CSV table of C-alpha atoms in Angstrom, one decimal:
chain,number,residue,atom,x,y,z
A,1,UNK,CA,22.0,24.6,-13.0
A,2,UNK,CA,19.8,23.8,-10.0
A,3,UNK,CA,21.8,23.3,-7.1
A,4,UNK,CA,20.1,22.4,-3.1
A,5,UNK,CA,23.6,23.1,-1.4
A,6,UNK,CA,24.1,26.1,0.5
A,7,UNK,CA,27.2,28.0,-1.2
A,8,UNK,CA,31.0,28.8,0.4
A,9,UNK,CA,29.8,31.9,1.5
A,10,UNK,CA,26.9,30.5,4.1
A,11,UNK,CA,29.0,27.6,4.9
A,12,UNK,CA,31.6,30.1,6.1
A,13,UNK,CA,29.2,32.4,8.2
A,14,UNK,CA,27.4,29.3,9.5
A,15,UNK,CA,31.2,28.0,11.0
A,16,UNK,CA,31.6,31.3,12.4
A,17,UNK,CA,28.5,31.2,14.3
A,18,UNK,CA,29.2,28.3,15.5
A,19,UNK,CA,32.6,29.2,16.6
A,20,UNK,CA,31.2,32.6,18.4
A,21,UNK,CA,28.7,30.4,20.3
A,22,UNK,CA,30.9,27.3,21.2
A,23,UNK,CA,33.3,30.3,22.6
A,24,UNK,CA,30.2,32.2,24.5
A,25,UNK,CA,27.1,30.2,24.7
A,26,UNK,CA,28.2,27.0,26.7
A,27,UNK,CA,25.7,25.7,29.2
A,28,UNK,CA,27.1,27.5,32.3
A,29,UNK,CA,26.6,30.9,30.4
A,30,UNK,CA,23.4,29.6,29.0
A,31,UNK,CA,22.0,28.8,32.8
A,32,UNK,CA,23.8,31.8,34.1
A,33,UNK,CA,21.8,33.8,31.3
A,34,UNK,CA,18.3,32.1,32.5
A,35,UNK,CA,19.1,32.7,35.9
A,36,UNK,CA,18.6,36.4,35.2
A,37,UNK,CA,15.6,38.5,35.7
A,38,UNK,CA,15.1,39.0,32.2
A,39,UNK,CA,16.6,35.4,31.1
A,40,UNK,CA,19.2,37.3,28.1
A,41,UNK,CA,22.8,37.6,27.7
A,42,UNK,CA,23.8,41.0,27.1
A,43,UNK,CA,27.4,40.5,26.4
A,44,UNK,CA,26.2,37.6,23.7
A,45,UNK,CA,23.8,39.5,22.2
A,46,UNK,CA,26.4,42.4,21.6
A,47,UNK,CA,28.8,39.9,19.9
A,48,UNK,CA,26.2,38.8,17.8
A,49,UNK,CA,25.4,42.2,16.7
A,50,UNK,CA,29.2,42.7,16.0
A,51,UNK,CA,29.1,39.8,14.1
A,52,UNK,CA,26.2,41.2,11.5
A,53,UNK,CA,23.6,38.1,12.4
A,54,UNK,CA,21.1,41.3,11.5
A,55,UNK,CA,22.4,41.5,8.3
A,56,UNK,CA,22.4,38.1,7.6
A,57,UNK,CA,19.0,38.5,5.6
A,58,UNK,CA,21.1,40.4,2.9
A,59,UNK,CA,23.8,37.4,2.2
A,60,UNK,CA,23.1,35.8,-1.3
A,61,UNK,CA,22.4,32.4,-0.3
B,1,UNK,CA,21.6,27.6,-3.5
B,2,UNK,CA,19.8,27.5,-6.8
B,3,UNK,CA,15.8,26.1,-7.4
B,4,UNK,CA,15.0,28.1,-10.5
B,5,UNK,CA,15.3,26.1,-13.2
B,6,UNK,CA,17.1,28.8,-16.5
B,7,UNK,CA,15.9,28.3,-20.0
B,8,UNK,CA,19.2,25.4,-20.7
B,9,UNK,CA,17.8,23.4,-17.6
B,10,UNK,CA,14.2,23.6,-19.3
B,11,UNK,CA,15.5,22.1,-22.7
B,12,UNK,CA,14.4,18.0,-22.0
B,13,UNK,CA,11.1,19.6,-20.1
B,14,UNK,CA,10.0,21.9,-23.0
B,15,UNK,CA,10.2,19.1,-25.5
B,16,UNK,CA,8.3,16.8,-23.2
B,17,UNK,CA,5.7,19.3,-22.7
B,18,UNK,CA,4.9,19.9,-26.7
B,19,UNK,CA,4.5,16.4,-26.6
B,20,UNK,CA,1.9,16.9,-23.7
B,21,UNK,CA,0.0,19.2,-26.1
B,22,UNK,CA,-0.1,16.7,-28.5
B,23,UNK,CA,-2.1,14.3,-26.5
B,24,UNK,CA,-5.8,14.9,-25.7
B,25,UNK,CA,-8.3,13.4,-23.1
B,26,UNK,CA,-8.8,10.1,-26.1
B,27,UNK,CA,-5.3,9.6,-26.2
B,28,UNK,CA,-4.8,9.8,-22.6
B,29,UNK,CA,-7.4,7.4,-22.3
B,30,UNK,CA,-5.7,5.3,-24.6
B,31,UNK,CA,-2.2,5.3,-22.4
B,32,UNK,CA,-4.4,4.2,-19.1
B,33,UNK,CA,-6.2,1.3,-21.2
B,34,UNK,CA,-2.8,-0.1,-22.6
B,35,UNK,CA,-1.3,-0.3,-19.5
B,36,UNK,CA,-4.8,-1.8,-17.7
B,37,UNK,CA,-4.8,-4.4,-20.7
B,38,UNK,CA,-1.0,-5.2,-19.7
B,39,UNK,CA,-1.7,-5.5,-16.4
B,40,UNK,CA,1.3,-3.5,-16.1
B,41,UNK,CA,2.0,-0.5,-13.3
B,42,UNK,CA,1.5,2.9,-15.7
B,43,UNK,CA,3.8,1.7,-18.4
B,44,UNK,CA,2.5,2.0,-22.2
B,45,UNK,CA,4.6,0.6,-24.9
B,46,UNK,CA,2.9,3.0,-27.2
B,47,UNK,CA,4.5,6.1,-25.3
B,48,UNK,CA,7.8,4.4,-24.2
B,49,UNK,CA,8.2,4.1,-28.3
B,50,UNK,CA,7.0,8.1,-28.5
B,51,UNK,CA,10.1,8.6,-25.6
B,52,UNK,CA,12.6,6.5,-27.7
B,53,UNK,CA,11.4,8.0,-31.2
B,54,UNK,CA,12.1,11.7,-29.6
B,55,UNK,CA,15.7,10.3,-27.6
B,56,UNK,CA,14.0,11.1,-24.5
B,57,UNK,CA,15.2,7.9,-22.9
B,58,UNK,CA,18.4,7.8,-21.0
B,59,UNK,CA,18.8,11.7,-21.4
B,60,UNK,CA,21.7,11.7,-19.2
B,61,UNK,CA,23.8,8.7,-20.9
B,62,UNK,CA,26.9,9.5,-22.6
B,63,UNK,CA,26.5,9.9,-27.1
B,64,UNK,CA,26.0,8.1,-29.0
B,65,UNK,CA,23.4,6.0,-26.7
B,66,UNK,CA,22.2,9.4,-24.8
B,67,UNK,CA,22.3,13.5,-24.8
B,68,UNK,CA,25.2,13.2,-21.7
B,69,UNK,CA,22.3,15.6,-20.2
B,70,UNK,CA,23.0,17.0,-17.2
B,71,UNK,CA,20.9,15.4,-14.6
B,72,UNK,CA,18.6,18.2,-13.6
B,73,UNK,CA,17.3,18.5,-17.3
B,74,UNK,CA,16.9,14.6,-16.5
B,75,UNK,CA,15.0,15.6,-13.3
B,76,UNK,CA,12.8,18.2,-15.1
B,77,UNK,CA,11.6,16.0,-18.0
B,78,UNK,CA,10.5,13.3,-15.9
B,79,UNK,CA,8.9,15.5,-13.6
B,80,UNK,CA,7.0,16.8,-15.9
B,81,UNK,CA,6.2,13.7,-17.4
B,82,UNK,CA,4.3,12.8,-14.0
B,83,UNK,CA,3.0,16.3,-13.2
B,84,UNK,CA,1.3,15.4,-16.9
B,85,UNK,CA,-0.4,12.2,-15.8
B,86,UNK,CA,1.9,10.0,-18.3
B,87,UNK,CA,2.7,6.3,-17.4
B,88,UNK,CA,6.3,7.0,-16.0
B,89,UNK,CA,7.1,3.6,-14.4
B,90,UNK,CA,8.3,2.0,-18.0
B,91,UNK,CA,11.3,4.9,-18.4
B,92,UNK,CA,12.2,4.4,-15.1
B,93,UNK,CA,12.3,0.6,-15.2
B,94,UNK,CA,14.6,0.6,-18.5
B,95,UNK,CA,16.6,3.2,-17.9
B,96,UNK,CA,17.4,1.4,-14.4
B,97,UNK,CA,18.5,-1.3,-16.9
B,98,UNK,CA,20.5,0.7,-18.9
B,99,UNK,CA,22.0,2.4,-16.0
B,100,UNK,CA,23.4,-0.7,-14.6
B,101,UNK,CA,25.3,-2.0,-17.9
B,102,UNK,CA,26.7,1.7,-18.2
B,103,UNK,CA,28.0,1.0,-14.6
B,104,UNK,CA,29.2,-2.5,-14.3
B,105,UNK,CA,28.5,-4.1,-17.6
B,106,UNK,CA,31.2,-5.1,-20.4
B,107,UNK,CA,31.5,-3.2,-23.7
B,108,UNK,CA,29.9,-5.9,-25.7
B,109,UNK,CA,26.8,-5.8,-23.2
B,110,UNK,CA,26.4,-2.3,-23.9
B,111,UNK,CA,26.9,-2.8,-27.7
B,112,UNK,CA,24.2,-5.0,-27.7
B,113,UNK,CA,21.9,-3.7,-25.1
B,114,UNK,CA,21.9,0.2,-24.8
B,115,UNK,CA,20.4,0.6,-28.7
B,116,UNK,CA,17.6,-1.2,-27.5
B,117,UNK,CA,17.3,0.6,-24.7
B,118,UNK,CA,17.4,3.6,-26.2
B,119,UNK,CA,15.1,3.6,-28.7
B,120,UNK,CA,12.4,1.4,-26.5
B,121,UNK,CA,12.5,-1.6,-28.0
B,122,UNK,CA,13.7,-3.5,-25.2
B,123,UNK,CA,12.0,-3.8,-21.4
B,124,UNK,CA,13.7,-4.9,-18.6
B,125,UNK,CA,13.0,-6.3,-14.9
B,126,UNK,CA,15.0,-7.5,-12.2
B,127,UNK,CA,14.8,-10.9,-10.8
B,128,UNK,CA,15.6,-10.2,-7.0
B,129,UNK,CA,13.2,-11.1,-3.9
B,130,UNK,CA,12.4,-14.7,-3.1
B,131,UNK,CA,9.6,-16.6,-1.6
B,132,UNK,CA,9.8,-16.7,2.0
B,133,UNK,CA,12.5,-14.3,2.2
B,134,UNK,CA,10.3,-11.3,2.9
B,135,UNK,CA,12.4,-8.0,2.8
B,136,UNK,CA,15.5,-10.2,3.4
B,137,UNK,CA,16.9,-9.9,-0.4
B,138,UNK,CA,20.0,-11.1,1.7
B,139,UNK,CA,18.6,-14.7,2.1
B,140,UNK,CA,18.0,-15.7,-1.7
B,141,UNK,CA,18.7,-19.0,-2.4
B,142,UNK,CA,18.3,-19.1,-6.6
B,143,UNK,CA,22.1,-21.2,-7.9
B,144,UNK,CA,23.5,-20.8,-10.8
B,145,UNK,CA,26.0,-23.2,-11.7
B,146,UNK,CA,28.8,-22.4,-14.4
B,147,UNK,CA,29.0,-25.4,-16.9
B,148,UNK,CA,31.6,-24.3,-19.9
B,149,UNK,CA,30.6,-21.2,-21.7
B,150,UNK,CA,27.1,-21.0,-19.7
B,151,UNK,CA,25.3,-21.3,-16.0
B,152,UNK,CA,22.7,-23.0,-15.4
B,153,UNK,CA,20.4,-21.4,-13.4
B,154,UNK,CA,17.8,-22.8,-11.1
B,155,UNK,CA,15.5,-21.0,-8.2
B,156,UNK,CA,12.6,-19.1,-8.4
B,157,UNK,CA,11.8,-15.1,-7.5
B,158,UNK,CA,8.8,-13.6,-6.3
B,159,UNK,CA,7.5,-10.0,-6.9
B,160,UNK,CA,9.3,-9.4,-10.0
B,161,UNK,CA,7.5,-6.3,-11.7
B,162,UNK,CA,6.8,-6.0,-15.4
B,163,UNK,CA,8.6,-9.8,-16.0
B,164,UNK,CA,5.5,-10.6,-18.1
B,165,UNK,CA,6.4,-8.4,-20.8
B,166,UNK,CA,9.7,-7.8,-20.1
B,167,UNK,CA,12.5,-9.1,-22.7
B,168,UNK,CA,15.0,-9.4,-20.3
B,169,UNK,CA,15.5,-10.1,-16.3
B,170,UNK,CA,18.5,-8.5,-14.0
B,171,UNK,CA,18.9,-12.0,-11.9
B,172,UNK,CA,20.5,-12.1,-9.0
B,173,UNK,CA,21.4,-15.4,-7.9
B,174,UNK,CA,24.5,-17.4,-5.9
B,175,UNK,CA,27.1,-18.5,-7.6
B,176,UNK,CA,28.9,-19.3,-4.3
B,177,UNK,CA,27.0,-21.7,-2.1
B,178,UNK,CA,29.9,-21.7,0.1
B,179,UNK,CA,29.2,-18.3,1.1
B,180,UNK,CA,26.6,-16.3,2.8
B,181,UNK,CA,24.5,-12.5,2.3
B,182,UNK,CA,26.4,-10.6,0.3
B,183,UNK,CA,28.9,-12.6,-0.7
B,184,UNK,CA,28.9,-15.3,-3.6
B,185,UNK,CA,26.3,-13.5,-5.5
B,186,UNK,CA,26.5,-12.7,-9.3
B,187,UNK,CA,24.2,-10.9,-11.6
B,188,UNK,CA,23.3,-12.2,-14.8
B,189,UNK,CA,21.1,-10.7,-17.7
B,190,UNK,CA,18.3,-13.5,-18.5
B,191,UNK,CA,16.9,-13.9,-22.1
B,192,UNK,CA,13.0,-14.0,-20.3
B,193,UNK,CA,11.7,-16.5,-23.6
B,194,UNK,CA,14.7,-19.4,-22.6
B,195,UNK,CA,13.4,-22.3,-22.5
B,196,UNK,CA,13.0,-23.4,-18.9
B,197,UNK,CA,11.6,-20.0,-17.4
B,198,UNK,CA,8.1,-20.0,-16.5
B,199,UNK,CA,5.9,-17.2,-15.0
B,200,UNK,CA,3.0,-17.0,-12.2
B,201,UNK,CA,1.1,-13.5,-11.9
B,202,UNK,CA,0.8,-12.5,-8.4
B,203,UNK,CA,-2.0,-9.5,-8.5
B,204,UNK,CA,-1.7,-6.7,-6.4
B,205,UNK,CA,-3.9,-3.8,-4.9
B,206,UNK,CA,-3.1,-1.3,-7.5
B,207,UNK,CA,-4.9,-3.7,-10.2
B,208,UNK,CA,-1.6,-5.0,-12.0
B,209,UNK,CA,0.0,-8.0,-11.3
B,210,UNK,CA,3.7,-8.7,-10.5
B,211,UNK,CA,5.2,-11.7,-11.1
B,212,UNK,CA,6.8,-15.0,-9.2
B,213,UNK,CA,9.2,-15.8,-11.9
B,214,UNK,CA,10.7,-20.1,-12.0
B,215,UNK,CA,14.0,-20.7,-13.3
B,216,UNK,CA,14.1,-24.6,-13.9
B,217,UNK,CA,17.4,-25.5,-15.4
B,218,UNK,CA,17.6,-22.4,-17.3
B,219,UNK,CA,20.9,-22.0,-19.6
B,220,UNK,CA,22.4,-18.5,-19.7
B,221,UNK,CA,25.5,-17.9,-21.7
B,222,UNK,CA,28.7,-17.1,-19.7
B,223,UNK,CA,29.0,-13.6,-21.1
B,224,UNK,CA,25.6,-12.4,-19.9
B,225,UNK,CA,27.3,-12.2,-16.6
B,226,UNK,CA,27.3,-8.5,-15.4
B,227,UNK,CA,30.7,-7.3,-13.6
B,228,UNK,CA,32.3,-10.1,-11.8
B,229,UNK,CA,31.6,-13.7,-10.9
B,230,UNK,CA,30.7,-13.6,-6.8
B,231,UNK,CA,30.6,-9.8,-7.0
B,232,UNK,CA,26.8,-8.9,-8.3
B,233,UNK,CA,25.9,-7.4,-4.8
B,234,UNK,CA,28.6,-4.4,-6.0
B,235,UNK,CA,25.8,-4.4,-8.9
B,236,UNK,CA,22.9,-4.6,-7.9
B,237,UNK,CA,23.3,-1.6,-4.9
B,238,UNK,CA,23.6,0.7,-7.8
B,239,UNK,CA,20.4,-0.3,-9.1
B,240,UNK,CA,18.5,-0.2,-5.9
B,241,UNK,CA,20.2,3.6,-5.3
B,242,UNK,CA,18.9,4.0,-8.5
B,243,UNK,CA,15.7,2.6,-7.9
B,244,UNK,CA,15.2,4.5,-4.7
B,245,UNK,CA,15.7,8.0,-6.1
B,246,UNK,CA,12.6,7.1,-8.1
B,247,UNK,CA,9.7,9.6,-7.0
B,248,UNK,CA,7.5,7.1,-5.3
B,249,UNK,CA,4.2,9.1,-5.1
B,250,UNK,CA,4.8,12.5,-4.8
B,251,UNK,CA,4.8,14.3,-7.9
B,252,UNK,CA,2.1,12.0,-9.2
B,253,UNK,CA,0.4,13.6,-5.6
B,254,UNK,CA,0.8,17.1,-6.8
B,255,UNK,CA,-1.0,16.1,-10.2
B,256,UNK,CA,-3.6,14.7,-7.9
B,257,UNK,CA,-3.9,18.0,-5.8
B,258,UNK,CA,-3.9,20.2,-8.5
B,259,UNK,CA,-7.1,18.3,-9.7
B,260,UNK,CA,-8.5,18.2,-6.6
B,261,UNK,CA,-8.0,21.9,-5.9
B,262,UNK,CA,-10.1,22.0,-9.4
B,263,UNK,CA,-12.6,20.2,-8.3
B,264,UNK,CA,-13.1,22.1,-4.9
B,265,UNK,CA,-13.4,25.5,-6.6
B,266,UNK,CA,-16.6,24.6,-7.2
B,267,UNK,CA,-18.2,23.5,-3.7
B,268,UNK,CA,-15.0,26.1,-2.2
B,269,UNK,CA,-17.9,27.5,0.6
B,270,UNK,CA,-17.9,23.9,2.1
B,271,UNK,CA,-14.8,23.9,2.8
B,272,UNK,CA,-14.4,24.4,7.0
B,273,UNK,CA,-11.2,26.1,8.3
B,274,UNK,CA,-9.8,22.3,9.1
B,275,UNK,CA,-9.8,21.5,5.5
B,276,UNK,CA,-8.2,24.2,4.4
B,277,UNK,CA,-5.6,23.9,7.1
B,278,UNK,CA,-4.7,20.0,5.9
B,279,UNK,CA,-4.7,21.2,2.7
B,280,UNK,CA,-1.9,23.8,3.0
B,281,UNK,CA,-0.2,21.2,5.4
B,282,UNK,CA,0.2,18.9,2.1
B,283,UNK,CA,1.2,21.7,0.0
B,284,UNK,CA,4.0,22.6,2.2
B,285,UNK,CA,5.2,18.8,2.6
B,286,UNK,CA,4.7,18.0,-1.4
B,287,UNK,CA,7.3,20.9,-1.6
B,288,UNK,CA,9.5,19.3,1.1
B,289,UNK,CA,8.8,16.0,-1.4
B,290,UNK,CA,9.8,17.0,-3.9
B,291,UNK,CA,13.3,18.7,-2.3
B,292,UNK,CA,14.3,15.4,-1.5
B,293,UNK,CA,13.6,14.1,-4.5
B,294,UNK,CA,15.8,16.9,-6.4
B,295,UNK,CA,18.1,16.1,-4.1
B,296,UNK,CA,18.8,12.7,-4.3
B,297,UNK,CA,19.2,14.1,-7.9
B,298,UNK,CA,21.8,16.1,-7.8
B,299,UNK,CA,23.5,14.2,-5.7
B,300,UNK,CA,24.0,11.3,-7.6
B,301,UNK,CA,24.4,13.8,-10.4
B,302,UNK,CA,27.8,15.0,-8.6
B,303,UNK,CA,28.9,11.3,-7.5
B,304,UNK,CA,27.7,11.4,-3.9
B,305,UNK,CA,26.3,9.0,-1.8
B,306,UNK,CA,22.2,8.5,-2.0
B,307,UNK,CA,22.3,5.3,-0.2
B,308,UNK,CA,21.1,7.1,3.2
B,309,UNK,CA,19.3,10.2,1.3
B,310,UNK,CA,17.2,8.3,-1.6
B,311,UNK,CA,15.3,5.9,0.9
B,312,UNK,CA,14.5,9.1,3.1
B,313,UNK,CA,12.8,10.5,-0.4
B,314,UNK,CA,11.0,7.6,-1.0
B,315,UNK,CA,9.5,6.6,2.7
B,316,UNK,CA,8.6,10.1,2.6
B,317,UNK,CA,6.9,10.3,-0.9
B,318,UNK,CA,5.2,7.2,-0.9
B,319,UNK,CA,4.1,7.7,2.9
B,320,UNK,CA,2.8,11.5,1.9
B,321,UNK,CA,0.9,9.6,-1.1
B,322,UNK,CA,-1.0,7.4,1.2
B,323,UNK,CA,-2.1,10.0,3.6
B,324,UNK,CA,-3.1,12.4,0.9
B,325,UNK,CA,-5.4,10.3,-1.2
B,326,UNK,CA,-7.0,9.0,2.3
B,327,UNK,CA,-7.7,13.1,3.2
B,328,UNK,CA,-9.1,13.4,0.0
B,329,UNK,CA,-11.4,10.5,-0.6
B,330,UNK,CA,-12.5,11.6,2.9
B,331,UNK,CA,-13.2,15.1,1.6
B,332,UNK,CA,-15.0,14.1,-1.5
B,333,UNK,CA,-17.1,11.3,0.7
B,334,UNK,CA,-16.0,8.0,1.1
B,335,UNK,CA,-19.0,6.6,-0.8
B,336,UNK,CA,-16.6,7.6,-3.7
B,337,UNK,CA,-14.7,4.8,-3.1
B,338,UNK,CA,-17.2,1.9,-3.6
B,339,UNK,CA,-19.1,2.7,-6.4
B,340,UNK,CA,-18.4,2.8,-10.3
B,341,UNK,CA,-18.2,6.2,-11.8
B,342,UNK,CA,-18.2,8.0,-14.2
B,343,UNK,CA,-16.3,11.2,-12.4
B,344,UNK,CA,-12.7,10.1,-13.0
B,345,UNK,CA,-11.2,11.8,-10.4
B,346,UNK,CA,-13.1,10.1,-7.6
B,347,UNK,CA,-11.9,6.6,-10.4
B,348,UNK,CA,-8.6,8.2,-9.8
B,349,UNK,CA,-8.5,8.7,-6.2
B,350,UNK,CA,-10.5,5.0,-5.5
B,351,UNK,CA,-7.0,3.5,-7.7
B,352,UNK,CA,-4.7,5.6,-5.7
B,353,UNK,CA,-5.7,4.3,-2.2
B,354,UNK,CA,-5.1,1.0,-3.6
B,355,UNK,CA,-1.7,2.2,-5.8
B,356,UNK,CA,0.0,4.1,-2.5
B,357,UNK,CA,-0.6,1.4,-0.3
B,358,UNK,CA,1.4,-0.1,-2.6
B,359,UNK,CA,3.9,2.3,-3.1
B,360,UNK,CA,5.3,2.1,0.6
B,361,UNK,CA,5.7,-1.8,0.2
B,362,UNK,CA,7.4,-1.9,-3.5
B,363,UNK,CA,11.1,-1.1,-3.9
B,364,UNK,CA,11.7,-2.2,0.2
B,365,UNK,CA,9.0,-1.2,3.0
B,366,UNK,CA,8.8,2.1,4.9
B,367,UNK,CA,10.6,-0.6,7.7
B,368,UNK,CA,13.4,-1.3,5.5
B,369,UNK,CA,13.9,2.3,4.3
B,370,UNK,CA,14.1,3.5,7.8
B,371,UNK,CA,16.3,1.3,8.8
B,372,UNK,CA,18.6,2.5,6.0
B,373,UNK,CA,18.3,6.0,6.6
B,374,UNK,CA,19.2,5.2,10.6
B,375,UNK,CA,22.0,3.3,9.2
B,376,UNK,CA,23.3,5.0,6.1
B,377,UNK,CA,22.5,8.5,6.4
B,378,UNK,CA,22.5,8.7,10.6
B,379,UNK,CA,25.5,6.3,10.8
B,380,UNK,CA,23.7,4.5,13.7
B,381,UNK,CA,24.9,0.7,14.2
B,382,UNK,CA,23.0,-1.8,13.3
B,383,UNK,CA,20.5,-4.0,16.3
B,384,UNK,CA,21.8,-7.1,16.4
């Protein structure tokens, strides 16, 4: 049956993300981050990694 | 996350499509003249009988007056009904009719009506914009008055599609003057031959005509009333969800590109990079269409609310029809647009123009629909 919702599974990583970057993406660390030379936020982009977004091509959507 | 249709979702769609085979350039030809001699927006009695004879209409009803088809067959049939160039309006219209008995009306209105509905035999309009109201629906003013066992209607609507071959009329009117907008409205089903109805055409630029409709001391019997007396807004909202999850333009647009995409295979090498951009730019958002579309679909299909979702599909449809045909008339030359032909695509595209304009006006303006969406779907308060 045709179906344009996403399923349980994406709804669930979607909240997670969203939980990882309300935790470590607020605007002070998003300033803080462009205030850099190279305008990136290592210790984001290392929880991100731990958190599979790479994978995230592979989930069954 | 599922758009690929299985073999089960196909069933409706395959049976519409051996139909399809079954009907050649004459008889095609045939459809278009009925529904020009009717003055009627692409509705043929001929193949609304076909749909009826083959219990294509009202798929999704519950036996013995439907399939109880799921509503994604529903979706794929009448797609493909459109994606074949058949006049679609006339199922749409009567299953809106049937819909809205199924919902709200008593058992002995959907004894008597739904047969009829089923198999055809019976059209259906509804009586709801007034003169000098605009897109107010809000403001009507036509009273009916209970006197025994009937009420006595008297008013007049304007716009009322299909009323002049339409056996019976959806009729919203007040039934209590003491209140105002939505309240003290009531719906009744009105036998179109009573004596006291009369009928104006009002022709429009697609080349039909719609309708300004008189109710002069018109008796209707008490049980024609649909749902509750002073409770017909409750009614009628179902019917304008329904009516709103109608594709308004844009799969009958995709039939039009495909034949356009013909056509340019021949002359392809005059085609500059600009062209070919649009085009692909109205690929991609007859996709997005049609999305919607599905979606307003499915979610009525699962009980949802479509009041904020089906008038984003049809602002967007009917809008994506107007700026299509305009790019293409342009592309083909405008000259194609004033002169009798006998190359029925450029026919085609000089009706559509005139049928899209249309399209973003019928069923509530792009204004209206917008405001719905900021109000329904965004939750935004209303301007005062």
């Amino acid at each position: 049956m045709l179906d344009e919702r996403w399923t349980p599974e994406v709804e669930e990583i979607g909240d997670a993300l969203r939980r990882i970057l309300s935790a470590e993406s607020s605007p002070e660390q998003v300033r803080k981050a462009e205030a850099e030379e190279n305008g990136r936020d290592a210790a984001l982009e290392q929880t991100l990694a731990e958190f599979g977004l790479g994978d995230l091509r592979r989930v069954d959507i | 996350m599922n758009f690929q249709p299985d073999e089960e979702d196909n069933l409706y769609r395959d049976k519409l499509r051996a139909i399809a085979a079954e009907y050649g350039w004459q008889e095609m030809r045939a459809l278009r003249d009925e529904a020009e001699e009717l003055h009627l927006e692409r509705f043929s009695f001929e193949f609304q009988n076909r749909l009826g004879r083959e219990g294509l209409i009202g798929l999704t009803w519950p036996a013995p007056y439907g399939k109880g088809a799921r509503v994604d067959q529903q979706f794929l049939m009448a797609e493909e009904l459109e994606c074949q160039g058949f006049p679609g309006y006339g199922l749409t219209s009567i299953q809106r009719g049937g819909g809205m008995l199924l919902r709200s009306g008593s058992e002995e209105q959907i004894a008597e009506h739904l047969p009829h509905v089923a198999d055809g035999s019976w059209v259906y309009c509804q009586g709801l914009s007034e003169p000098g109201a605009g897109s107010d629906l809000l403001s009507l003013r036509t009273r009916a008055v209970r006197e025994g066992d009937e009420y006595v209607i008297n008013g007049s609507k304007l716009w009322t599609s299909t009323a002049h071959h339409a056996n019976w009329c959806s009729l919203l009117v007040r039934t209590d003057p003491e209140q105002s907008r939505h309240k003290g409205l009531s719906l009744l089903l009105v036998d179109l031959k009573s004596p006291g109805v009369t009928m104006q055409p009002v022709w429009v630029l697609g080349g039909w005509h719609v309708n300004a409709v008189f109710y002069d001391n018109v008796r209707v019997p008490a049980k024609n009333l649909v749902g509750q007396e002073n409770q017909g807004w409750k009614v009628i909202t179902g019917n304008l969800d329904e009516e709103r999850a109608m594709s308004f333009g844009g799969t009958e647009t995709r039939l039009l590109c495909a034949r356009l995409i013909h056509r340019l295979q021949e002359r392809a090498d005059t085609l500059g990079e600009s062209d070919l951009e649009r085009l692909g730019h109205f690929i991609m958002e007859l996709e997005a269409d049609r999305l919607l579309y599905l979606r307003v679909g499915l979610q009525a299909a699962r009980g949802e609310d479509t009041s904020g979702s089906g008038p984003m599909s049809k602002v967007y449809g009917s809008e994506l029809a107007q700026q299509f045909v305009e790019w293409a008339a342009e592309l083909l030359g405008r000259e194609t647009l004033y002169q009798e032909s006998e190359d029925v695509l450029a026919n085609d595209l000089e009706q559509q123009v005139r049928v899209a304009t249309v399209l973003t006006v019928i069923g509530g303006t792009s204004e209206v629909q917008r405001n719905i969406v900021a109000t329904r779907y965004l939750g935004l308060p209303r301007s005062n």
